[in-house]
Short mmCIF file of C-alpha atoms in Angstrom, two decimals:
data_model
loop_
_atom_site.label_atom_id
_atom_site.label_comp_id
_atom_site.label_asym_id
_atom_site.label_seq_id
_atom_site.Cartn_x
_atom_site.Cartn_y
_atom_site.Cartn_z
CA MET J 1 0.55 0.07 0.15
CA ARG J 2 1.54 3.08 -1.23
CA LEU J 3 0.82 6.68 0.23
CA PHE J 4 1.39 10.57 -1.75
CA GLY J 5 0.81 13.41 0.84
CA LEU J 6 -0.41 13.99 4.84
CA PRO J 7 -3.68 13.49 5.76
CA ARG J 8 -5.29 16.30 7.08
CA ARG J 9 -8.53 15.30 9.92
CA ALA J 10 -9.11 11.21 11.14
CA ARG J 11 -11.42 9.38 9.44
CA GLN J 12 -14.45 9.20 11.02
CA GLY J 13 -16.00 5.65 13.13
CA PRO J 14 -17.93 3.48 11.78
CA GLU J 15 -20.57 4.62 14.08
CA ALA J 16 -21.13 8.17 12.38
CA VAL J 17 -20.98 6.41 8.60
CA ALA J 18 -23.84 4.70 9.16
CA GLN J 19 -26.18 8.20 11.31
CA ARG J 20 -25.84 9.69 7.77
CA ALA J 21 -27.05 7.68 5.20
CA HIS J 22 -28.68 10.04 4.22
CA VAL J 23 -26.82 13.22 2.68
CA GLU J 24 -28.16 16.42 4.88
CA PRO J 25 -27.46 19.64 2.37
CA ARG J 26 -24.02 20.59 2.94
CA GLU J 27 -24.52 24.12 4.99
CA ARG J 28 -26.19 22.07 8.20
CA ARG J 29 -22.89 20.78 8.58
CA ASN J 30 -19.77 22.49 8.00
CA SER J 31 -19.10 25.43 5.66
CA ASN J 32 -16.82 28.09 3.89
CA THR J 33 -18.67 30.92 6.02
CA GLU J 34 -18.28 28.83 9.12
CA GLY J 35 -14.42 28.55 9.07
CA ASP J 36 -14.23 25.80 7.61
CA ASP J 37 -11.48 24.64 5.56
CA GLY J 38 -13.41 23.54 2.48
CA MET J 39 -14.76 20.21 1.08
CA GLN J 40 -12.66 17.09 -0.16
CA LEU J 41 -12.93 15.40 -3.54
CA GLY J 42 -11.76 12.04 -4.67
CA MET J 43 -11.63 11.88 -8.03
CA ILE J 44 -10.84 9.22 -10.15
CA GLY J 45 -8.75 9.31 -12.99
CA LEU J 46 -6.60 12.45 -13.72
CA GLY J 47 -6.89 12.87 -17.92
CA ARG J 48 -7.30 16.06 -19.09
CA MET J 49 -10.44 16.99 -17.25
CA GLY J 50 -10.26 15.09 -14.02
CA ALA J 51 -6.79 16.73 -13.33
CA ASN J 52 -8.52 20.62 -14.01
CA ILE J 53 -10.98 20.27 -12.31
CA VAL J 54 -9.20 18.46 -9.48
CA ARG J 55 -6.63 21.74 -9.81
CA ARG J 56 -9.45 24.13 -10.14
CA ILE J 57 -11.82 22.63 -6.30
CA VAL J 58 -8.00 22.68 -4.63
CA ARG J 59 -7.28 26.44 -6.45
CA ASP J 60 -10.47 27.52 -4.53
CA GLY J 61 -10.36 25.83 -1.22
CA HIS J 62 -10.86 22.12 -1.23
CA THR J 63 -8.65 19.37 -1.16
CA ALA J 64 -8.35 16.32 -2.96
CA VAL J 65 -7.25 12.92 -2.78
CA GLY J 66 -6.23 11.46 -6.65
CA TYR J 67 -6.34 7.47 -8.17
CA SER J 68 -4.09 6.26 -10.57
CA ARG J 69 -2.25 3.78 -11.81
CA HIS J 70 0.77 5.61 -12.41
CA GLU J 71 2.53 6.42 -9.47
CA GLU J 72 4.52 9.05 -11.14
CA GLN J 73 2.14 11.37 -12.27
CA ILE J 74 0.18 10.93 -8.64
CA LYS J 75 4.03 12.52 -6.99
CA GLU J 76 2.84 15.69 -9.94
CA PHE J 77 0.01 16.24 -8.38
CA VAL J 78 1.24 15.74 -4.71
CA ASP J 79 4.45 19.13 -6.13
CA GLU J 80 1.97 20.84 -8.25
CA LEU J 81 -0.98 20.85 -4.66
CA GLY J 82 1.08 20.30 -1.99
CA ASP J 83 -0.98 19.00 1.52
CA SER J 84 -3.70 19.96 -0.60
CA PHE J 85 -3.94 16.64 -2.63
CA GLN J 86 -3.07 13.16 -2.00
CA GLY J 87 -2.99 10.10 -4.00
CA ALA J 88 -3.44 6.40 -4.17
CA THR J 89 -2.43 3.55 -6.80
CA ASP J 90 -4.85 1.10 -5.10
CA TYR J 91 -8.70 2.06 -4.34
CA LYS J 92 -8.17 0.28 -1.25
CA THR J 93 -5.59 2.95 -0.45
CA PHE J 94 -7.71 5.78 -1.89
CA VAL J 95 -10.95 4.97 -0.51
CA ALA J 96 -8.82 4.74 3.41
CA GLN J 97 -7.97 8.39 1.84
CA LEU J 98 -11.34 10.03 1.91
CA GLU J 99 -13.07 11.56 4.46
CA GLN J 100 -16.83 10.31 5.26
CA PRO J 101 -18.97 11.14 4.21
CA ARG J 102 -16.90 10.35 1.12
CA ILE J 103 -17.35 12.23 -1.96
CA VAL J 104 -15.68 9.99 -5.02
CA TRP J 105 -16.29 11.68 -8.86
CA VAL J 106 -15.82 8.76 -11.38
CA MET J 107 -13.99 10.75 -14.41
CA ILE J 108 -12.86 7.93 -17.14
CA PRO J 109 -13.96 6.29 -20.17
CA ALA J 110 -17.65 5.49 -20.28
CA GLY J 111 -16.59 1.33 -21.44
CA ALA J 112 -14.54 1.20 -18.73
CA THR J 113 -17.00 2.73 -16.24
CA GLY J 114 -19.34 0.57 -15.11
CA ALA J 115 -16.29 -1.67 -13.56
CA VAL J 116 -14.24 0.86 -11.74
CA ILE J 117 -17.82 1.61 -9.63
CA ASP J 118 -18.64 -1.97 -9.80
CA GLU J 119 -15.13 -2.57 -7.23
CA VAL J 120 -15.18 0.77 -5.09
CA ALA J 121 -18.89 0.71 -4.61
CA GLU J 122 -17.51 -2.47 -2.40
CA LEU J 123 -15.40 -0.27 -0.63
CA LEU J 124 -17.78 2.41 0.50
CA ASP J 125 -19.94 2.29 3.49
CA PRO J 126 -23.63 4.01 3.25
CA GLY J 127 -23.81 7.95 3.30
CA ASP J 128 -21.20 8.22 0.63
CA ILE J 129 -21.60 9.31 -2.75
CA ILE J 130 -20.42 8.54 -6.33
CA ILE J 131 -20.30 10.45 -8.88
CA ASP J 132 -19.63 9.14 -12.80
CA GLY J 133 -18.54 12.89 -13.91
CA GLY J 134 -18.42 11.28 -18.04
CA ASN J 135 -20.31 10.37 -19.85
CA SER J 136 -21.83 7.10 -19.66
CA ARG J 137 -25.43 6.45 -21.61
CA TYR J 138 -28.28 7.46 -19.40
CA HIS J 139 -29.52 4.11 -19.49
CA GLU J 140 -26.83 3.23 -17.30
CA ASP J 141 -27.41 5.35 -14.81
CA ILE J 142 -30.35 4.34 -14.07
CA LYS J 143 -29.42 0.78 -13.59
CA ARG J 144 -26.65 1.74 -11.43
CA ALA J 145 -28.19 4.28 -9.10
CA LYS J 146 -30.96 0.93 -8.73
CA ALA J 147 -28.04 -1.08 -7.58
CA LEU J 148 -26.47 1.05 -5.31
CA GLN J 149 -29.83 2.03 -3.51
CA PRO J 150 -29.67 -0.87 -0.82
CA LYS J 151 -26.76 -0.20 -0.20
CA GLY J 152 -27.18 3.22 1.36
CA ILE J 153 -24.40 4.65 -1.68
CA HIS J 154 -25.95 8.10 -3.40
CA TYR J 155 -24.92 8.20 -7.63
CA LEU J 156 -24.87 11.45 -9.10
CA ASP J 157 -24.12 12.10 -13.07
CA ILE J 158 -22.72 14.39 -14.24
CA GLY J 159 -22.48 16.15 -17.86
CA THR J 160 -19.75 17.07 -17.90
CA SER J 161 -18.74 20.24 -21.17
CA GLY J 162 -15.17 22.16 -21.02
CA GLY J 163 -12.98 19.86 -22.25
CA VAL J 164 -9.83 21.49 -21.81
CA TRP J 165 -10.63 24.49 -22.09
CA GLY J 166 -11.80 23.65 -18.14
CA LEU J 167 -9.14 24.98 -16.09
CA GLU J 168 -9.47 28.29 -16.60
CA ARG J 169 -12.54 28.71 -18.12
CA GLY J 170 -14.69 26.77 -15.71
CA TYR J 171 -17.14 23.28 -16.46
CA CYS J 172 -20.51 23.53 -17.05
CA LEU J 173 -22.36 20.74 -15.46
CA MET J 174 -26.16 19.28 -15.76
CA ILE J 175 -26.72 17.19 -12.74
CA GLY J 176 -29.18 13.99 -12.18
CA GLY J 177 -29.73 12.03 -8.76
CA GLU J 178 -30.99 12.81 -5.65
CA ALA J 179 -32.34 16.37 -4.33
CA ASP J 180 -29.99 16.85 -1.25
CA THR J 181 -27.38 14.51 -2.79
CA VAL J 182 -27.74 17.85 -5.11
CA SER J 183 -27.49 20.24 -2.42
CA HIS J 184 -24.81 18.20 -0.45
CA ILE J 185 -22.27 18.70 -2.44
CA GLU J 186 -22.95 22.38 -3.56
CA PRO J 187 -20.10 23.72 -2.97
CA LEU J 188 -17.85 21.68 -5.28
CA LEU J 189 -20.06 21.99 -7.87
CA LYS J 190 -19.64 26.00 -7.32
CA SER J 191 -15.68 25.50 -7.46
CA ILE J 192 -15.88 23.66 -10.60
CA ALA J 193 -18.56 25.28 -12.46
CA PRO J 194 -18.14 29.34 -14.87
CA GLY J 195 -19.90 30.82 -12.65
CA VAL J 196 -22.55 34.01 -13.71
CA ASP J 197 -20.12 36.25 -15.05
CA ALA J 198 -19.39 33.75 -17.68
CA ALA J 199 -22.24 35.05 -19.82
CA PRO J 200 -24.58 38.01 -19.63
CA ARG J 201 -27.45 37.83 -18.06
CA THR J 202 -30.65 37.05 -19.75
CA PRO J 203 -33.06 40.56 -19.53
CA GLY J 204 -35.70 39.64 -17.04
CA ARG J 205 -33.73 38.27 -14.55
CA THR J 206 -33.61 39.38 -11.46
CA GLY J 207 -32.38 38.60 -8.22
CA GLU J 208 -30.00 35.77 -6.44
CA PRO J 209 -28.67 34.21 -9.39
CA SER J 210 -30.08 30.23 -10.22
CA ALA J 211 -28.05 27.68 -9.96
CA ALA J 212 -28.16 27.49 -14.01
CA GLU J 213 -27.27 31.04 -13.89
CA GLN J 214 -23.89 29.96 -11.74
CA GLY J 215 -23.31 27.26 -14.57
CA TYR J 216 -24.68 23.85 -12.97
CA LEU J 217 -28.13 21.80 -12.80
CA HIS J 218 -29.68 19.50 -10.89
CA CYS J 219 -31.72 18.67 -14.36
CA GLY J 220 -33.69 14.84 -12.52
CA PRO J 221 -33.61 12.38 -11.39
CA ALA J 222 -30.94 9.22 -11.96
CA GLY J 223 -30.02 9.91 -15.97
CA ALA J 224 -31.35 13.36 -16.71
CA GLY J 225 -27.96 14.73 -16.54
CA HIS J 226 -26.07 12.59 -19.15
CA PHE J 227 -29.49 12.69 -20.98
CA VAL J 228 -29.32 16.64 -21.06
CA LYS J 229 -25.51 16.30 -22.19
CA MET J 230 -26.17 13.51 -24.52
CA VAL J 231 -28.30 16.32 -27.05
CA HIS J 232 -25.92 18.74 -25.99
CA ASN J 233 -23.71 16.45 -28.09
CA GLY J 234 -25.96 15.78 -30.10
CA ILE J 235 -26.08 19.44 -30.58
CA GLU J 236 -22.75 20.26 -30.77
CA TYR J 237 -22.52 17.86 -34.27
CA GLY J 238 -25.36 19.90 -35.84
CA ALA J 239 -23.64 23.24 -34.91
CA MET J 240 -20.31 21.51 -36.11
CA ALA J 241 -21.78 19.79 -38.67
CA ALA J 242 -23.35 23.58 -40.03
CA TYR J 243 -20.46 25.95 -40.02
CA ALA J 244 -17.93 23.42 -42.24
CA GLU J 245 -20.88 23.17 -44.58
CA GLY J 246 -21.23 26.35 -44.81
CA LEU J 247 -17.33 27.46 -44.59
CA ASN J 248 -16.96 24.30 -47.59
CA ILE J 249 -19.26 25.98 -49.59
CA LEU J 250 -17.25 29.46 -49.03
CA HIS J 251 -13.74 27.57 -49.55
CA LYS J 252 -15.21 26.74 -53.49
CA ALA J 253 -16.57 29.90 -54.65
CA ASN J 254 -14.34 30.57 -56.88
CA ILE J 255 -14.75 27.10 -58.68
CA GLY J 256 -16.24 28.94 -61.63
CA LEU J 257 -12.45 30.30 -62.40
CA ASP J 258 -11.41 26.65 -63.01
CA GLN J 259 -14.63 26.04 -65.64
CA ASN J 260 -14.16 28.74 -67.44
CA GLY J 261 -16.70 26.98 -70.09
CA LEU J 262 -15.39 23.97 -70.28
CA HIS J 263 -16.67 20.82 -68.19
CA SER J 264 -16.41 17.25 -69.31
CA ALA J 265 -19.53 15.47 -69.80
CA GLU J 266 -19.48 13.35 -66.86
CA GLU J 267 -20.38 16.28 -63.99
CA THR J 268 -23.16 19.23 -64.24
CA PRO J 269 -21.76 22.50 -65.43
CA LEU J 270 -21.73 25.71 -63.61
CA ASP J 271 -25.03 28.19 -65.10
CA ASN J 272 -22.88 30.99 -64.98
CA PRO J 273 -18.87 30.18 -64.06
CA GLU J 274 -19.13 34.41 -63.59
CA TRP J 275 -21.05 33.09 -60.44
CA TYR J 276 -18.77 31.79 -58.63
CA GLN J 277 -15.69 33.21 -59.25
CA TYR J 278 -14.73 34.90 -55.04
CA ASP J 279 -11.31 34.08 -53.94
CA ILE J 280 -13.37 34.29 -49.98
CA ASN J 281 -10.62 34.66 -47.67
CA VAL J 282 -12.12 32.85 -44.85
CA PRO J 283 -10.39 32.52 -41.99
CA GLU J 284 -11.01 36.25 -41.86
CA VAL J 285 -14.52 35.40 -42.39
CA THR J 286 -14.72 33.88 -39.49
CA GLU J 287 -12.98 36.83 -37.35
CA VAL J 288 -15.98 39.36 -39.25
CA TRP J 289 -18.27 36.66 -37.97
CA ARG J 290 -16.97 36.38 -33.95
CA ARG J 291 -18.41 40.31 -34.24
CA GLY J 292 -21.75 40.81 -34.10
CA SER J 293 -22.99 38.31 -36.06
CA VAL J 294 -25.94 35.97 -35.62
CA VAL J 295 -24.20 32.83 -35.67
CA ALA J 296 -20.97 33.93 -33.20
CA SER J 297 -19.70 31.50 -30.63
CA TRP J 298 -17.29 30.11 -28.57
CA LEU J 299 -17.38 27.56 -32.16
CA LEU J 300 -17.25 29.40 -33.70
CA ASP J 301 -14.17 31.66 -31.70
CA LEU J 302 -11.98 28.49 -31.67
CA THR J 303 -12.72 28.01 -35.24
CA ALA J 304 -11.05 31.21 -36.40
CA SER J 305 -7.69 30.38 -34.02
CA ALA J 306 -8.06 26.70 -35.81
CA LEU J 307 -7.91 28.70 -39.94
CA HIS J 308 -5.93 31.53 -39.15
CA ALA J 309 -3.07 29.16 -37.58
CA ASP J 310 -3.95 26.20 -41.11
CA PRO J 311 -5.87 28.06 -43.22
CA GLU J 312 -5.93 24.55 -45.51
CA LEU J 313 -6.86 22.81 -42.59
CA SER J 314 -3.42 20.89 -43.97
CA THR J 315 -2.72 19.09 -41.23
CA PHE J 316 -6.11 17.11 -40.92
CA GLY J 317 -6.78 14.26 -42.03
CA GLY J 318 -11.14 14.81 -42.05
CA ARG J 319 -11.14 11.78 -40.64
CA VAL J 320 -13.89 12.68 -38.03
CA SER J 321 -14.67 10.24 -34.96
CA ASP J 322 -18.58 10.44 -32.72
CA SER J 323 -17.69 9.19 -29.68
CA GLY J 324 -21.31 8.01 -28.99
CA GLU J 325 -23.96 10.94 -27.37
CA GLY J 326 -24.37 11.58 -31.22
CA ARG J 327 -25.88 8.42 -31.75
CA TRP J 328 -27.67 8.04 -28.28
CA THR J 329 -29.29 11.47 -29.19
CA ILE J 330 -30.91 9.95 -32.64
CA ASP J 331 -32.49 6.56 -30.18
CA ALA J 332 -34.46 9.08 -28.36
CA ALA J 333 -35.39 11.12 -30.78
CA ILE J 334 -36.92 8.06 -32.52
CA ASP J 335 -38.27 6.43 -28.73
CA GLU J 336 -39.73 9.50 -28.62
CA GLY J 337 -41.50 10.47 -32.04
CA VAL J 338 -39.32 13.50 -32.29
CA PRO J 339 -37.48 13.77 -35.74
CA ALA J 340 -33.99 15.42 -35.61
CA PRO J 341 -32.49 15.54 -39.27
CA VAL J 342 -30.39 17.95 -38.59
CA LEU J 343 -29.00 16.25 -36.24
CA SER J 344 -29.35 13.26 -37.69
CA ALA J 345 -27.21 14.01 -41.10
CA ALA J 346 -24.87 15.70 -38.81
CA LEU J 347 -24.19 11.77 -37.26
CA PHE J 348 -24.35 10.71 -40.71
CA ALA J 349 -21.77 12.99 -41.49
CA ARG J 350 -19.43 11.67 -39.30
CA PHE J 351 -19.67 8.07 -40.95
CA SER J 352 -19.47 8.93 -44.34
CA SER J 353 -16.13 11.14 -43.81
CA ARG J 354 -14.60 7.20 -42.22
CA GLY J 355 -14.96 5.57 -45.74
CA GLU J 356 -18.05 3.87 -44.43
CA SER J 357 -20.23 5.54 -47.56
CA LEU J 358 -17.06 3.86 -49.78
CA TYR J 359 -18.93 1.16 -50.79
CA ALA J 360 -21.99 2.45 -51.52
CA ASP J 361 -20.46 4.75 -53.63
CA LYS J 362 -18.81 2.22 -55.97
CA MET J 363 -21.85 0.55 -55.93
CA LEU J 364 -23.95 4.09 -57.40
CA SER J 365 -21.10 4.03 -59.87
CA ALA J 366 -21.76 0.47 -61.07
CA MET J 367 -24.97 1.58 -61.66
CA ARG J 368 -24.01 4.51 -64.19
CA LYS J 369 -21.34 2.48 -65.58
CA ALA J 370 -24.43 -0.82 -66.05
CA PHE J 371 -27.48 1.68 -66.96
CA GLY J 372 -25.84 4.45 -69.59
CA GLY J 373 -21.52 3.60 -69.51
CA HIS J 374 -20.28 6.45 -67.09
CA ASN J 375 -16.64 4.91 -66.39
CA GLU J 376 -15.93 6.77 -63.17
CA LEU J 377 -12.27 5.13 -62.65
CA PRO J 378 -11.35 4.10 -59.47
CA GLY J 379 -9.03 7.77 -58.00
CA LYS J 380 -10.13 9.76 -60.72
CA GLN J 381 -11.06 13.03 -58.92
#
């Protein structure tokens, strides 16, 4: 058993844990305003997002215990964060370093989350909390919450958006689970979220800012957080596709310069090449759109940055992955009977980018040759 960092307090006994099988809101216990030095969070998964969540809470006065299989990574965090961080390379030691009731945040790829939660849950006590902050399917959240309930372990699913920018910008948090459990961890949520100043206040909203205005929202019971995050990612697919398609139309606006009235019999000619003789500076278009246009957004900001660094996008292969949430969004739309043509088209475009339409495209060429003698040879553009 390897210990990294110094324990802050002695652990509480099992009697105290049993008395708190029901998690009380944080304000009924110690709070920052009463001189407490913050809450403690256990983080399993110190990748980009998990690591930056730990950094955000530590710099806001909380402490953290981290789990990683890599001893060197734990040592790096101890060196960086000092007494505010402890670490372990096995789950038993990790759990032993956590104060009760323990708060364990799992931030690993969705495929491995279930097995990790099952293993860690065996080491926890009634009143402890497990958070899945990754991108699990909401169906799994419903099953996990039911499985943990007889053990007195509370489960939250937190859809987390912010990516590599979250350390400075904060993370948008979409939460599913029991209201009392959410209230208990609210000081941590406030430290992780962007805060009310991250966006101008919506006209008509007055008084104390709501949790949503601060960047976190209790969306409903188990699974609701990941359901909202799932749809968020589906919308992300659609928005990205819209920018990509629109900018590609601008990129090709000089096609008339190449035709000069000539065209192949295999291609539909332009009605008038003069209509498409614009050498549009696409990077500069994204810059002007960022300033006052209806389509201005953070996503457009990132697009402009990418185009400034590489105007022809020569460092990208054009193969676009999908991590699952887009598919699940379409599944939900089908179950609900809700039309989602834009989101589904954006998902299918990602499939095409990976060559999944190549066989179908060849089949189209084969049929055209069969009925019309059109010979579209391999490699012909």
